CSV table of C-alpha atoms in Angstrom, one decimal:
chain,number,residue,atom,x,y,z
M,269,MET,CA,0.0,-0.1,0.0
M,270,ALA,CA,1.4,3.4,-1.0
M,271,ASP,CA,2.1,6.0,1.7
M,272,SER,CA,-0.8,8.2,0.3
M,273,ASP,CA,-3.1,5.1,0.8
M,274,PHE,CA,-2.0,4.9,4.7
M,275,LEU,CA,-2.8,8.5,5.1
M,276,ASN,CA,-6.2,8.5,3.3
M,277,GLU,CA,-7.3,5.4,5.4
M,278,PHE,CA,-6.3,7.0,8.4
M,279,VAL,CA,-8.2,10.2,7.8
M,280,VAL,CA,-11.4,8.1,6.9
M,281,GLU,CA,-11.1,5.9,10.0
M,282,ALA,CA,-10.1,8.9,12.2
M,283,ARG,CA,-13.1,10.8,11.4
M,284,GLU,CA,-15.4,7.9,12.0
M,285,HIS,CA,-13.7,7.4,15.3
M,286,LEU,CA,-14.1,11.0,16.3
M,287,GLU,CA,-17.8,11.0,15.2
M,288,ASN,CA,-18.5,7.9,17.5
M,289,GLY,CA,-16.4,9.5,20.4
M,290,GLU,CA,-18.3,12.6,20.3
M,291,ALA,CA,-21.7,10.7,20.4
M,292,CYS,CA,-20.6,8.7,23.4
M,293,LEU,CA,-19.1,11.9,25.0
M,294,LEU,CA,-22.3,13.7,24.9
M,295,ARG,CA,-24.0,10.5,26.3
M,296,LEU,CA,-21.6,10.8,29.3
M,297,ILE,CA,-22.2,14.4,29.7
M,298,GLY,CA,-25.8,14.0,29.8
M,299,ASP,CA,-25.3,11.0,32.4
M,300,PRO,CA,-22.1,11.5,34.3
M,301,THR,CA,-22.2,7.9,35.7
M,302,ASP,CA,-22.8,6.3,32.4
M,303,HIS,CA,-20.1,3.6,32.7
M,304,GLU,CA,-20.6,2.1,29.2
M,305,ALA,CA,-20.3,5.6,27.6
M,306,VAL,CA,-17.0,6.0,29.6
M,307,GLN,CA,-15.8,2.6,28.1
M,308,ALA,CA,-16.9,3.5,24.5
M,309,CYS,CA,-15.2,7.0,24.8
M,310,PHE,CA,-12.1,5.2,26.0
M,311,ARG,CA,-12.0,2.7,23.4
M,312,THR,CA,-12.3,5.5,20.8
M,313,VAL,CA,-9.3,7.7,21.8
M,314,HIS,CA,-7.2,4.5,22.7
M,315,THR,CA,-7.7,3.3,19.1
M,316,LEU,CA,-7.1,6.7,17.6
M,317,LYS,CA,-3.9,7.1,19.5
M,318,GLY,CA,-2.8,3.5,18.3
M,319,LEU,CA,-3.5,4.4,14.7
M,320,ALA,CA,-1.5,7.5,15.0
M,321,GLY,CA,1.4,5.9,16.5
M,322,PHE,CA,1.2,3.3,13.5
M,323,LEU,CA,1.9,6.4,11.2
M,324,SER,CA,4.2,8.2,13.7
M,325,LEU,CA,1.6,11.2,13.8
M,326,GLU,CA,3.0,12.8,17.1
M,327,ARG,CA,0.5,15.5,17.8
M,328,VAL,CA,-2.5,13.3,17.1
M,329,GLN,CA,-1.0,10.6,19.4
M,330,ALA,CA,0.0,13.2,22.1
M,331,VAL,CA,-3.4,14.7,22.5
M,332,ALA,CA,-5.4,11.4,22.2
M,333,HIS,CA,-3.0,10.1,24.9
M,334,ALA,CA,-3.8,12.9,27.3
M,335,ALA,CA,-7.6,12.4,26.7
M,336,GLU,CA,-7.1,8.6,27.2
M,337,GLN,CA,-5.7,9.4,30.8
M,338,VAL,CA,-8.6,11.1,31.8
M,339,LEU,CA,-11.0,8.6,30.5
M,340,ASP,CA,-9.0,5.8,31.9
M,341,ARG,CA,-9.4,7.3,35.5
M,342,LEU,CA,-13.1,7.6,34.9
M,343,ARG,CA,-13.5,4.0,34.0
M,344,THR,CA,-11.3,2.7,36.8
M,345,GLU,CA,-12.6,4.9,39.6
M,346,PRO,CA,-16.3,5.2,40.8
M,347,THR,CA,-16.5,8.8,40.3
M,348,PRO,CA,-18.8,10.6,37.7
M,349,CYS,CA,-17.5,13.0,34.9
M,350,THR,CA,-17.3,16.3,36.0
M,351,PRO,CA,-18.4,19.3,33.8
M,352,ALA,CA,-14.8,20.4,33.6
M,353,GLN,CA,-13.7,17.0,32.3
M,354,GLY,CA,-16.6,16.9,29.9
M,355,ASP,CA,-15.7,20.3,28.7
M,356,ALA,CA,-12.0,19.4,28.1
M,357,LEU,CA,-12.9,16.1,26.3
M,358,LEU,CA,-15.1,18.1,23.9
M,359,LEU,CA,-12.3,20.6,23.2
M,360,THR,CA,-10.1,17.6,22.5
M,361,ILE,CA,-12.5,16.2,19.9
M,362,THR,CA,-12.5,19.6,18.0
M,363,ARG,CA,-8.5,19.8,18.2
M,364,LEU,CA,-8.3,16.2,17.0
M,365,ARG,CA,-10.7,16.9,14.1
M,366,GLU,CA,-8.5,20.0,13.3
M,367,LEU,CA,-5.3,17.8,13.2
M,368,VAL,CA,-7.0,15.2,10.9
M,369,ASP,CA,-8.1,18.0,8.7
M,370,GLY,CA,-4.6,19.3,8.6
M,371,LEU,CA,-3.4,15.9,7.5
M,372,GLU,CA,-5.6,15.9,4.5
M,373,SER,CA,-5.0,19.5,3.5
M,374,GLY,CA,-1.5,19.8,4.5
M,375,ALA,CA,-2.0,22.7,6.9
M,376,PRO,CA,-2.1,21.6,10.6
M,377,PRO,CA,-3.3,23.9,13.1
M,378,PRO,CA,-0.5,25.9,14.2
M,379,GLU,CA,-1.6,26.1,18.0
M,380,ASP,CA,0.7,24.6,20.7
M,381,ASP,CA,-1.1,21.3,22.0
M,382,ARG,CA,0.4,21.4,25.3
M,383,GLU,CA,-2.3,23.9,26.7
M,384,LEU,CA,-4.9,21.6,25.9
M,385,ILE,CA,-2.8,18.7,27.3
M,386,ALA,CA,-2.2,20.7,30.5
M,387,LEU,CA,-6.1,21.5,30.7
M,388,LEU,CA,-7.0,17.8,30.6
M,389,GLU,CA,-4.3,17.1,33.5
M,390,ALA,CA,-5.8,19.9,35.4
M,391,THR,CA,-9.4,18.2,35.3
M,392,ASN,CA,-8.1,15.2,37.1
M,393,HIS,CA,-6.5,17.6,39.9
M,394,ALA,CA,-9.5,19.5,40.2
M,395,SER,CA,-11.7,16.4,40.7
M,396,GLY,CA,-9.9,15.6,43.9
M,397,ARG,CA,-8.2,12.5,42.5
M,398,THR,CA,-4.8,11.4,42.9
M,399,ALA,CA,-2.7,13.7,40.5
M,400,PRO,CA,-2.0,11.5,37.3
M,401,GLU,CA,1.8,11.2,35.9
M,402,LYS,CA,2.6,14.1,34.1
M,403,ASP,CA,2.1,13.6,30.3
M,404,PRO,CA,5.7,13.8,29.0
M,405,TYR,CA,4.8,15.3,25.6
M,406,GLN,CA,7.0,18.0,24.3
M,407,PRO,CA,6.6,19.0,20.7
M,408,SER,CA,9.5,18.3,18.6
M,409,PRO,CA,11.0,21.1,16.9
M,410,GLY,CA,9.2,22.1,13.9
M,411,ALA,CA,6.4,19.5,14.8
M,412,SER,CA,3.7,21.4,12.8
M,413,GLN,CA,6.1,22.2,9.8
M,414,ARG,CA,6.9,18.4,9.8
M,415,GLN,CA,3.5,17.3,10.0
M,416,GLU,CA,2.6,19.7,7.1
M,417,ALA,CA,5.5,18.3,4.9
M,418,THR,CA,4.8,14.6,5.7
M,419,SER,CA,1.1,15.1,4.7
M,420,ARG,CA,2.2,17.1,1.6
M,421,ARG,CA,4.7,14.0,0.6
M,422,PHE,CA,1.8,11.5,1.3
M,423,ARG,CA,-0.6,13.6,-0.9
M,424,ASN,CA,1.9,13.8,-3.8
M,425,GLN,CA,2.7,10.3,-3.9
M,426,GLY,CA,1.0,8.7,-6.9
M,427,PRO,CA,-0.7,5.3,-7.2
M,428,GLN,CA,2.5,3.8,-8.5
M,429,ALA,CA,4.6,5.0,-5.5
M,430,ALA,CA,6.6,2.1,-3.9
M,431,PRO,CA,4.9,0.4,-1.0
M,432,ARG,CA,6.3,1.3,2.4
M,433,THR,CA,5.9,-0.5,5.7
M,434,PRO,CA,5.0,2.1,8.3
M,435,VAL,CA,7.2,2.3,11.4
M,436,ILE,CA,5.5,1.1,14.7
M,437,VAL,CA,6.9,3.6,17.3
M,438,ALA,CA,8.0,1.7,20.4
M,439,ALA,CA,6.2,-1.6,19.4
M,440,PRO,CA,7.0,-4.6,21.4
M,441,SER,CA,8.5,-7.5,19.3
M,442,THR,CA,6.1,-10.5,18.9
M,443,PRO,CA,7.5,-13.8,19.5
M,444,VAL,CA,6.4,-16.7,17.3
M,445,MET,CA,4.2,-18.9,19.4
M,446,THR,CA,5.1,-22.4,18.3
M,447,ALA,CA,4.2,-24.4,21.4
M,448,ALA,CA,1.6,-22.1,23.1
M,449,PRO,CA,-1.6,-23.4,24.6
M,450,VAL,CA,-4.4,-23.0,22.4
M,451,VAL,CA,-7.6,-21.0,23.8
M,452,THR,CA,-10.5,-22.9,22.3
M,453,ALA,CA,-13.5,-21.9,24.6
M,454,PRO,CA,-14.8,-18.8,26.4
M,455,SER,CA,-13.6,-18.6,29.9
M,456,ASP,CA,-16.0,-19.1,32.6
M,457,ALA,CA,-15.4,-15.5,33.9
M,458,ALA,CA,-16.9,-14.3,30.6
M,459,GLN,CA,-20.4,-15.6,31.5
M,460,GLY,CA,-22.8,-12.8,32.3
M,461,MET,CA,-20.0,-10.0,31.2
M,462,SER,CA,-21.2,-7.3,28.8
M,463,ILE,CA,-19.5,-6.7,25.5
M,464,ASP,CA,-18.2,-3.3,26.9
M,465,THR,CA,-16.6,-5.1,29.9
M,466,ILE,CA,-14.8,-7.6,27.8
M,467,LEU,CA,-13.6,-4.9,25.1
M,468,GLY,CA,-12.3,-3.1,28.1
M,469,GLU,CA,-10.0,-5.9,28.9
M,470,LEU,CA,-8.6,-6.0,25.4
M,471,ILE,CA,-7.8,-2.2,25.7
M,472,GLY,CA,-5.4,-2.8,28.3
M,473,MET,CA,-3.5,-5.5,26.9
M,474,ALA,CA,0.1,-5.2,25.1
M,475,ALA,CA,0.6,-6.8,21.8
M,476,ASP,CA,2.9,-9.5,23.1
M,477,ASP,CA,0.1,-10.8,25.6
M,478,LEU,CA,-1.2,-13.2,22.8
M,479,MET,CA,-3.0,-15.6,25.2
M,480,GLY,CA,-4.8,-12.7,26.7
M,481,ILE,CA,-5.8,-11.3,23.4
M,482,THR,CA,-6.9,-14.8,22.2
M,483,ARG,CA,-8.7,-15.3,25.5
M,484,VAL,CA,-10.6,-12.1,25.1
M,485,LEU,CA,-11.6,-13.0,21.3
M,486,MET,CA,-12.9,-16.4,22.3
M,487,ASP,CA,-15.0,-14.6,25.2
M,488,LEU,CA,-16.4,-12.5,22.4
M,489,ASP,CA,-17.0,-15.5,20.3
M,490,GLY,CA,-19.0,-17.2,23.1
M,491,LEU,CA,-21.5,-14.2,22.8
M,492,ALA,CA,-21.9,-14.0,19.3
M,493,GLY,CA,-24.5,-16.6,18.6
M,494,ALA,CA,-27.5,-14.3,18.3
M,495,TRP,CA,-25.5,-11.2,16.8
M,496,PRO,CA,-26.3,-9.6,13.5
M,497,GLN,CA,-24.4,-11.0,10.6
M,498,GLY,CA,-22.4,-7.7,10.2
M,499,ALA,CA,-21.2,-8.1,13.9
M,500,ARG,CA,-20.1,-11.6,13.5
M,501,THR,CA,-18.2,-10.4,10.3
M,502,LEU,CA,-16.4,-7.9,12.3
M,503,LEU,CA,-15.5,-10.6,15.0
M,504,MET,CA,-14.3,-12.9,12.4
M,505,ALA,CA,-11.9,-10.4,11.1
M,506,MET,CA,-10.8,-9.8,14.5
M,507,LYS,CA,-9.9,-13.4,15.1
M,508,GLY,CA,-8.2,-13.6,12.0
M,509,LEU,CA,-5.9,-10.9,13.0
M,510,GLY,CA,-5.5,-12.7,16.4
M,511,ASP,CA,-4.5,-16.0,14.6
M,512,ARG,CA,-1.9,-14.1,12.3
M,513,MET,CA,-0.5,-12.5,15.6
M,514,LEU,CA,-0.2,-16.1,17.2
M,515,GLU,CA,1.8,-17.2,13.9
M,516,GLY,CA,4.2,-14.3,14.4
M,517,LYS,CA,3.0,-12.7,11.1
M,518,LEU,CA,1.6,-9.5,12.7
M,519,GLY,CA,2.9,-7.5,15.9
M,520,ALA,CA,1.6,-4.4,17.2
M,521,GLU,CA,0.0,-3.3,14.1
M,522,GLY,CA,-2.3,-6.5,14.3
M,523,LEU,CA,-3.4,-5.3,17.9
M,524,ALA,CA,-4.2,-1.7,16.5
M,525,GLN,CA,-6.3,-3.3,13.7
M,526,ILE,CA,-8.2,-5.5,16.3
M,527,LEU,CA,-8.8,-2.4,18.3
M,528,ALA,CA,-10.0,-0.5,15.3
M,529,HIS,CA,-12.6,-3.2,14.6
M,530,ALA,CA,-13.5,-3.6,18.2
M,531,GLU,CA,-14.4,0.1,18.5
M,532,ARG,CA,-17.1,-0.5,15.8
M,533,LEU,CA,-18.3,-3.8,17.3
M,534,PRO,CA,-20.8,-2.6,20.0
M,535,ALA,CA,-22.9,-0.6,17.3
M,536,ALA,CA,-22.8,-3.6,15.0
M,537,VAL,CA,-24.0,-5.9,17.8
M,538,ALA,CA,-26.8,-3.3,18.2
M,539,GLY,CA,-27.7,-3.4,14.5
M,540,GLU,CA,-26.5,0.0,14.0
M,541,GLY,CA,-23.6,-0.6,11.8
């Protein structure tokens, strides 16, 4: 796949994730105790962060990571979303849209993202929670100019451009599992669990936790009997990616693709996609 194809695919997927993220965030603002909305919002920004890392898009990755920290605290601590957190997260959706639009146009927004990142961090301080570890993001010199140049290079590549394998930033190596135990049935713990709960486990896994990823996929498979065809097709694609990870043919990029499918799975199960 040519570089321009990678960028075009990212822009399309990112816009879909942001639309879904805004919808679940508005649900959360309407009901600050809606745990499923928190989980859905978290999956959205986590997936977007992973996709941005896949293409080394520094600004998108850093902003999504800061929002992910806020949502991770909301999903792991029994406290409602505060108005300040809701406002900061809505601003994050807006900034991420601007960054994605900038990738397509070649003119990323010139604003420094550190102010927004600091605002997201401050909402956790103001909520009375333990202060999170400070986000280490410092924009590289000329980050906006580099993103503009990268976008322009992607867009100018013709269909005959040589395929390029994108670099996975800080991706753990995936060992070939030649004698690993095979998970062939849902776990007992999955009985009675919701899709959001099971997907929440998947989000926290590392790419080298192959048995954990396989177990979660099998847990989902145990729920899939009455799902619509579209949802079963999505799950089949996720399981296929998991199989390729077990064979050592995919690493962190395989998990990023599984998470991209997982973000759409709840809507597909509900018959909305």
